[in-house]
Every structure is written in C-alpha cells, then in structure tokens.
Amino acid sequence: MRLRNKPWVPELIEAHQDLIVQAPQTDLASHWAKRFANPALPIELEIGSGKGQFIIGMAQAHPEINYIAMELQSAAIGMILQKQIDLKLPNLQLFLGDGAAVTEFFALGEISNLYLNFSDPWPKTRHAKRRLTYPTFLAQYHQILKAEGQLRFKTDNQGLFEYSLQSLNASGWLFDFISLDLHRSERQASNVETEYEQKFAAKGQVIYALDAHFEG
C-alpha cells in the first residue's frame, strides 16, 4: 500500500546516517557488517518492511542476529527510523532502496536469510514480472544468500502463494516448510507478525507461509 509522502523524512535520514543508508550509495556490498555494533553476527534481510513491526520484533527477539530493513517507500522507512531512534537496537540497520536490485547492494553470500512478507501480489498476468517471487528476483536472492540461506515468505494471498510455490520449484529451490494456515501451525508460537498479518488474521483470513533454499 502506497503511503502519503512525508516531507520530514529526508531531513530525519540525513540526521541519522548511523542508522540508515539510501540508494544510490554504491559502496554497500560486502560492507554491511561494519554498520552493526557486532559485525561478526549473521545478517538477515527483509525486503519490503512496511512500518517495521516485523523487523523490529525480530531484532528484539534475536540479538544474536543482525537485521536490515529494506523499503522502497520513504514514508514507510521514515516511520521505522522514528522507532529505531527511540529503541536504538544495535542489530538493526535501515535501507531506503529498491528490492528489485539487491545484487547491486549486497555481495555474494552476504545474507543468511531473506524475508518477503505480504508483498504486493500483482494479480494480473501481465504484471507477473513484478512479483517478488518471479524467477528473475529469485535468481538475485540466490546470489546474495549464503549456501544454506533460506527465503522465508508469508502472504494472505492464495494466488500469490500458489504462484510462488510454482516459481520456486521451477527455479531449483527446495522447500523446508510449507503451511496453508500458519496461525494454526506449530510455528505460530515463535511467529513474529507484521502489521498486515495481524489485520488480516483478525478478519479470519488464512496466512500462508513457506521456507525454501536453493539447491544447485
């Protein structure tokens, strides 16, 4: 969902460059670890972080992992930045950039796990290439993920979920976890929810989820 422009965001970003970077900065690949208090920790990436509830929750729950929130909308990343200024989580960095070009910003094998949460389903067939689980995107994820790294995906959209299963399978990925009703699965006990997830689940909508890794 497109958020209203927030004119105060550029100034906030400029004032907190220790917490956030933005494209087209080109010296990011292989240097992300240096931006964290503990550069020795593994790095996990969420593409499309929205208002940040999931990625902040993950960083709070797992201090042994460094996290990057990647978001295209400046209004959304600005809202995450406001929260991070207060929280000062040492294992969270923010990135204002386009998830369609991750290989420009992350080095080979730099990311341990990658999250796609409630991505735009782009339901029309002519828009399939914009889906974040389209083969060209999956090829980029494979490059930046470590050999054992997982793509972890959640959605409320059955059509996108079915498409993603087919796309991943056809692209050489193997499934480690599939749920047709995440909130009724054993994983729900440790599931960190997004804003959209809570909203959809409250309406009784099923949440679909999968984990996959590339085999090749």
CSV table of C-alpha atoms in Angstrom, one decimal:
chain,number,residue,atom,x,y,z
A,1,MET,CA,0.0,0.0,0.0
A,2,ARG,CA,1.3,3.4,-1.0
A,3,LEU,CA,1.7,5.8,1.9
A,4,ARG,CA,1.4,9.5,1.8
A,5,ASN,CA,4.6,11.4,1.3
A,6,LYS,CA,6.2,12.7,4.5
A,7,PRO,CA,8.3,15.8,3.8
A,8,TRP,CA,10.2,15.5,7.1
A,9,VAL,CA,11.8,12.1,6.1
A,10,PRO,CA,14.8,13.4,4.1
A,11,GLU,CA,16.0,15.6,7.0
A,12,LEU,CA,15.5,12.8,9.5
A,13,ILE,CA,17.6,10.4,7.3
A,14,GLU,CA,20.3,13.0,7.0
A,15,ALA,CA,20.5,13.4,10.7
A,16,HIS,CA,20.7,9.7,11.5
A,17,GLN,CA,23.1,8.2,8.9
A,18,ASP,CA,24.4,5.8,11.6
A,19,LEU,CA,21.0,4.0,11.4
A,20,ILE,CA,20.0,4.3,7.8
A,21,VAL,CA,21.5,4.5,4.3
A,22,GLN,CA,19.8,5.1,1.0
A,23,ALA,CA,20.4,4.2,-2.7
A,24,PRO,CA,22.2,5.1,-4.9
A,25,GLN,CA,25.0,4.7,-2.4
A,26,THR,CA,27.3,2.2,-4.2
A,27,ASP,CA,29.8,1.1,-1.5
A,28,LEU,CA,27.4,-1.1,0.4
A,29,ALA,CA,28.0,-4.6,-0.9
A,30,SER,CA,30.3,-6.6,1.4
A,31,HIS,CA,30.4,-3.7,3.9
A,32,TRP,CA,27.1,-4.1,5.7
A,33,ALA,CA,28.7,-5.9,8.7
A,34,LYS,CA,30.7,-2.7,9.6
A,35,ARG,CA,27.4,-0.8,10.2
A,36,PHE,CA,26.5,-3.0,13.2
A,37,ALA,CA,27.7,-2.9,16.7
A,38,ASN,CA,28.8,-6.6,16.4
A,39,PRO,CA,30.0,-7.1,12.8
A,40,ALA,CA,30.6,-10.8,13.5
A,41,LEU,CA,26.9,-11.7,13.6
A,42,PRO,CA,25.0,-13.2,10.6
A,43,ILE,CA,22.9,-10.7,8.6
A,44,GLU,CA,19.2,-11.3,7.7
A,45,LEU,CA,17.3,-9.0,5.2
A,46,GLU,CA,13.6,-8.2,4.9
A,47,ILE,CA,12.6,-6.7,1.6
A,48,GLY,CA,9.5,-4.5,1.9
A,49,SER,CA,9.5,-3.8,5.6
A,50,GLY,CA,6.4,-1.5,5.7
A,51,LYS,CA,6.1,0.2,9.0
A,52,GLY,CA,8.6,-2.1,10.6
A,53,GLN,CA,6.7,-4.2,13.1
A,54,PHE,CA,8.2,-7.5,11.9
A,55,ILE,CA,11.8,-6.5,11.5
A,56,ILE,CA,11.8,-4.6,14.8
A,57,GLY,CA,10.2,-7.6,16.5
A,58,MET,CA,12.8,-9.9,15.0
A,59,ALA,CA,15.7,-7.7,16.1
A,60,GLN,CA,14.4,-7.6,19.6
A,61,ALA,CA,13.8,-11.3,19.8
A,62,HIS,CA,17.1,-12.3,18.3
A,63,PRO,CA,20.0,-10.1,19.5
A,64,GLU,CA,22.3,-12.8,18.1
A,65,ILE,CA,21.4,-11.8,14.5
A,66,ASN,CA,21.9,-8.5,12.6
A,67,TYR,CA,18.9,-7.3,10.6
A,68,ILE,CA,18.4,-5.0,7.6
A,69,ALA,CA,15.0,-3.5,6.8
A,70,MET,CA,14.9,-2.7,3.1
A,71,GLU,CA,12.0,-0.5,2.0
A,72,LEU,CA,11.2,1.4,-1.2
A,73,GLN,CA,8.8,4.0,0.2
A,74,SER,CA,10.5,6.9,2.1
A,75,ALA,CA,7.4,7.4,4.2
A,76,ALA,CA,7.5,3.9,5.5
A,77,ILE,CA,11.2,3.8,6.2
A,78,GLY,CA,10.8,7.1,8.0
A,79,MET,CA,8.3,5.6,10.3
A,80,ILE,CA,10.7,2.7,11.1
A,81,LEU,CA,13.5,5.2,11.6
A,82,GLN,CA,11.5,7.1,14.2
A,83,LYS,CA,11.0,3.9,16.2
A,84,GLN,CA,14.7,2.9,15.8
A,85,ILE,CA,15.8,6.3,17.1
A,86,ASP,CA,14.0,5.6,20.3
A,87,LEU,CA,14.8,1.9,20.6
A,88,LYS,CA,18.5,2.1,19.5
A,89,LEU,CA,18.6,-1.6,18.6
A,90,PRO,CA,22.3,-2.3,17.9
A,91,ASN,CA,21.4,-5.1,15.5
A,92,LEU,CA,19.1,-3.2,13.2
A,93,GLN,CA,20.0,-1.1,10.1
A,94,LEU,CA,17.6,0.5,7.7
A,95,PHE,CA,18.0,0.9,3.9
A,96,LEU,CA,15.9,3.0,1.6
A,97,GLY,CA,16.2,1.2,-1.7
A,98,ASP,CA,14.6,-0.9,-4.4
A,99,GLY,CA,14.4,-4.6,-3.7
A,100,ALA,CA,14.4,-5.2,-7.4
A,101,ALA,CA,18.2,-4.6,-7.5
A,102,VAL,CA,19.5,-6.4,-4.4
A,103,THR,CA,22.6,-7.7,-6.2
A,104,GLU,CA,23.7,-4.0,-6.6
A,105,PHE,CA,23.7,-3.6,-2.8
A,106,PHE,CA,24.6,-6.9,-1.3
A,107,ALA,CA,27.6,-9.2,-2.1
A,108,LEU,CA,27.6,-12.9,-2.9
A,109,GLY,CA,26.6,-14.8,0.1
A,110,GLU,CA,26.3,-11.8,2.4
A,111,ILE,CA,22.8,-12.6,3.6
A,112,SER,CA,22.0,-15.5,5.9
A,113,ASN,CA,18.2,-15.5,5.4
A,114,LEU,CA,15.8,-13.3,3.4
A,115,TYR,CA,12.2,-12.4,4.3
A,116,LEU,CA,9.3,-11.5,2.0
A,117,ASN,CA,6.2,-10.6,4.0
A,118,PHE,CA,2.9,-9.7,2.4
A,119,SER,CA,4.4,-8.5,-0.9
A,120,ASP,CA,2.2,-6.9,-3.5
A,121,PRO,CA,0.5,-9.8,-5.3
A,122,TRP,CA,0.3,-8.1,-8.7
A,123,PRO,CA,-2.6,-10.4,-9.6
A,124,LYS,CA,-2.9,-9.5,-13.3
A,125,THR,CA,-0.9,-11.9,-15.5
A,126,ARG,CA,0.7,-9.1,-17.5
A,127,HIS,CA,2.2,-7.9,-14.2
A,128,ALA,CA,3.8,-11.2,-13.2
A,129,LYS,CA,7.3,-10.0,-13.7
A,130,ARG,CA,6.8,-7.5,-10.8
A,131,ARG,CA,6.0,-10.3,-8.3
A,132,LEU,CA,8.9,-10.6,-5.9
A,133,THR,CA,8.9,-14.4,-6.4
A,134,TYR,CA,9.3,-14.1,-10.2
A,135,PRO,CA,12.3,-16.1,-11.4
A,136,THR,CA,14.5,-13.0,-12.1
A,137,PHE,CA,14.1,-12.0,-8.5
A,138,LEU,CA,14.7,-15.5,-7.2
A,139,ALA,CA,18.0,-15.6,-9.2
A,140,GLN,CA,19.1,-12.4,-7.4
A,141,TYR,CA,18.2,-13.8,-4.0
A,142,HIS,CA,20.2,-17.0,-4.7
A,143,GLN,CA,23.3,-14.8,-5.4
A,144,ILE,CA,23.1,-12.8,-2.1
A,145,LEU,CA,22.1,-15.7,0.1
A,146,LYS,CA,24.6,-18.0,1.8
A,147,ALA,CA,24.7,-21.5,0.5
A,148,GLU,CA,22.4,-22.7,3.3
A,149,GLY,CA,20.3,-19.5,3.4
A,150,GLN,CA,16.6,-19.5,3.3
A,151,LEU,CA,13.9,-17.4,1.6
A,152,ARG,CA,11.1,-17.1,4.1
A,153,PHE,CA,7.8,-15.9,2.7
A,154,LYS,CA,4.4,-15.0,4.2
A,155,THR,CA,1.2,-13.8,2.4
A,156,ASP,CA,-2.6,-13.8,2.8
A,157,ASN,CA,-3.0,-14.0,-1.0
A,158,GLN,CA,-3.7,-17.6,-2.1
A,159,GLY,CA,-3.0,-16.8,-5.8
A,160,LEU,CA,0.5,-15.3,-5.0
A,161,PHE,CA,1.3,-18.2,-2.7
A,162,GLU,CA,0.4,-20.8,-5.4
A,163,TYR,CA,2.4,-18.8,-7.9
A,164,SER,CA,5.4,-18.6,-5.6
A,165,LEU,CA,5.4,-22.4,-5.0
A,166,GLN,CA,5.4,-23.0,-8.7
A,167,SER,CA,8.1,-20.3,-9.4
A,168,LEU,CA,10.4,-21.5,-6.6
A,169,ASN,CA,10.0,-25.2,-7.7
A,170,ALA,CA,10.7,-24.4,-11.3
A,171,SER,CA,13.8,-22.3,-10.3
A,172,GLY,CA,15.5,-25.0,-8.4
A,173,TRP,CA,14.6,-24.2,-4.9
A,174,LEU,CA,13.7,-26.9,-2.3
A,175,PHE,CA,11.0,-26.4,0.3
A,176,ASP,CA,11.9,-26.7,4.0
A,177,PHE,CA,8.5,-25.6,5.3
A,178,ILE,CA,5.0,-25.1,3.8
A,179,SER,CA,1.9,-24.0,5.7
A,180,LEU,CA,-1.5,-23.4,4.3
A,181,ASP,CA,-2.6,-22.0,7.7
A,182,LEU,CA,0.4,-20.6,9.6
A,183,HIS,CA,-1.5,-19.4,12.6
A,184,ARG,CA,-2.8,-22.9,13.3
A,185,SER,CA,0.7,-24.5,12.8
A,186,GLU,CA,3.3,-25.2,15.5
A,187,ARG,CA,5.4,-22.3,14.2
A,188,GLN,CA,2.9,-19.8,15.3
A,189,ALA,CA,4.3,-19.9,18.8
A,190,SER,CA,7.5,-18.3,17.5
A,191,ASN,CA,6.0,-16.3,14.6
A,192,VAL,CA,6.7,-12.6,14.7
A,193,GLU,CA,3.7,-10.9,13.0
A,194,THR,CA,3.6,-8.0,10.6
A,195,GLU,CA,1.0,-5.2,10.8
A,196,TYR,CA,-0.8,-6.6,7.8
A,197,GLU,CA,-0.7,-10.1,9.2
A,198,GLN,CA,-2.4,-9.0,12.4
A,199,LYS,CA,-5.0,-7.1,10.4
A,200,PHE,CA,-5.8,-10.0,8.0
A,201,ALA,CA,-5.8,-12.6,10.7
A,202,ALA,CA,-8.2,-10.6,12.8
A,203,LYS,CA,-10.6,-10.8,9.9
A,204,GLY,CA,-10.3,-14.5,9.8
A,205,GLN,CA,-8.1,-14.7,6.7
A,206,VAL,CA,-5.7,-17.6,6.4
A,207,ILE,CA,-2.0,-16.8,6.4
A,208,TYR,CA,0.2,-18.9,4.0
A,209,ALA,CA,3.9,-19.4,4.6
A,210,LEU,CA,6.9,-21.2,3.2
A,211,ASP,CA,10.7,-21.5,3.7
A,212,ALA,CA,12.9,-22.6,0.8
A,213,HIS,CA,16.6,-22.8,0.0
A,214,PHE,CA,18.3,-23.1,-3.4
A,215,GLU,CA,19.7,-26.4,-4.3
A,216,GLY,CA,22.3,-26.3,-7.1
